[in-house]
């Protein structure tokens, strides 16, 4: 940090998914290397950056309300630098400048590693829009990471799928896999700094296809290699597409001790007709077979998923097929969404389900998923699991960490330090966390 160069302070607000969180950490690293320091509060910052999300309409609208506030501030404080990065920036481009003329910089996600170059243009008095397709360069700045124990590492950018409801391919661009050597180097660096758990990131991470000096690398080969990095104790990856779960990746869940027994594998719907209209490329039955094979490889695997209620033209019977699939699989965790029509997507052309019906289906989905989630957590009582401790808890002597299945765990004991991975026995299940004793 070179705060003495006195560029002032920055504030970053991040919306959306882990991809955005990881991009924000890298952009914070760039700002600090330029001489900015983190502001104490948003309204005091000299540079405000919103890293935005447009996956659903409410995510996009939230950004405009935040921006309105800052635009007003800029009218009395012309030295304020206002930046919109991420997916709304990519989607709206120049039209954002028309909507909010106070903006200095509008930059798509592929430009995150170029923040310094773009800000240099802003400093020369330009209003800059950077949304053209861009080959993502390896970044040389060190990310300013929120945690020093659990970290994110991007392995693939973009998405080549064409799910008919989704804006991601149009805002994140085509898939670009990082080099396996570069990923391994980054992981070794993180291990040397004391990181214990790494999540490999991509919108469709199991489409990873790296070209190394010795040939092709899929995600399974990458995981096997990264599991050899000394000091890293836990690996996971997100988000994966059911169709890209190949044999080797399934086997890796059985072979690799460091690969956590938690898998986020979104299915969206349990109805074949809807899956087809979503262009997901598999049936409900395919998904169920896949889950069986994964559980054969790793019996204690905890599964999580995403569901969309009220996709255009979804009938009550089709919605109930989703509930049936959920009952069959029994998920440990789930993210439920009401369908939101996105401009430019094929599904937006189809007739929507009535709003009240959508609300009702979402509510029923949530009730079922919450009860499964609670049962999965209660089911841990009496079991022995690993916990990676991150920070002291609220009670004296208490420590908080995450279990192998990503449950929050509280332990009260002497001699625990952040970054310790310990075996515990779960003693009780609370509202959102487990209590346990050290073994
Ligand atoms: N790449 C990931 C997910 C990306 S977006 C995957 O393919 O699984 C995260 C989740 O948001 C999706 O899984 C989906 O459930 C939800 N989502 C995406 N577009 C949506 C839309 N238009 N309306 C409602 N939910 C949506
Ligand atoms: Fe969107 Fe589908 Fe790509 Fe996921 S796989 S990001 S849902 S297009
Ligand atoms: Fe949102 Fe962009 Fe992620 S639209 S979900 S921030 S890829």
Short mmCIF file of C-alpha atoms in Angstrom, two decimals, residues 49 210 232 252 318:
data_model
loop_
_atom_site.label_atom_id
_atom_site.label_comp_id
_atom_site.label_asym_id
_atom_site.label_seq_id
_atom_site.Cartn_x
_atom_site.Cartn_y
_atom_site.Cartn_z
CA UNK A 49 -17.16 1.79 -7.47
CA UNK A 210 -6.96 -25.29 -19.91
CA UNK A 232 -4.03 -25.98 1.17
CA UNK A 252 -12.38 -37.09 -8.12
CA UNK A 318 -44.72 -28.95 -14.18
#
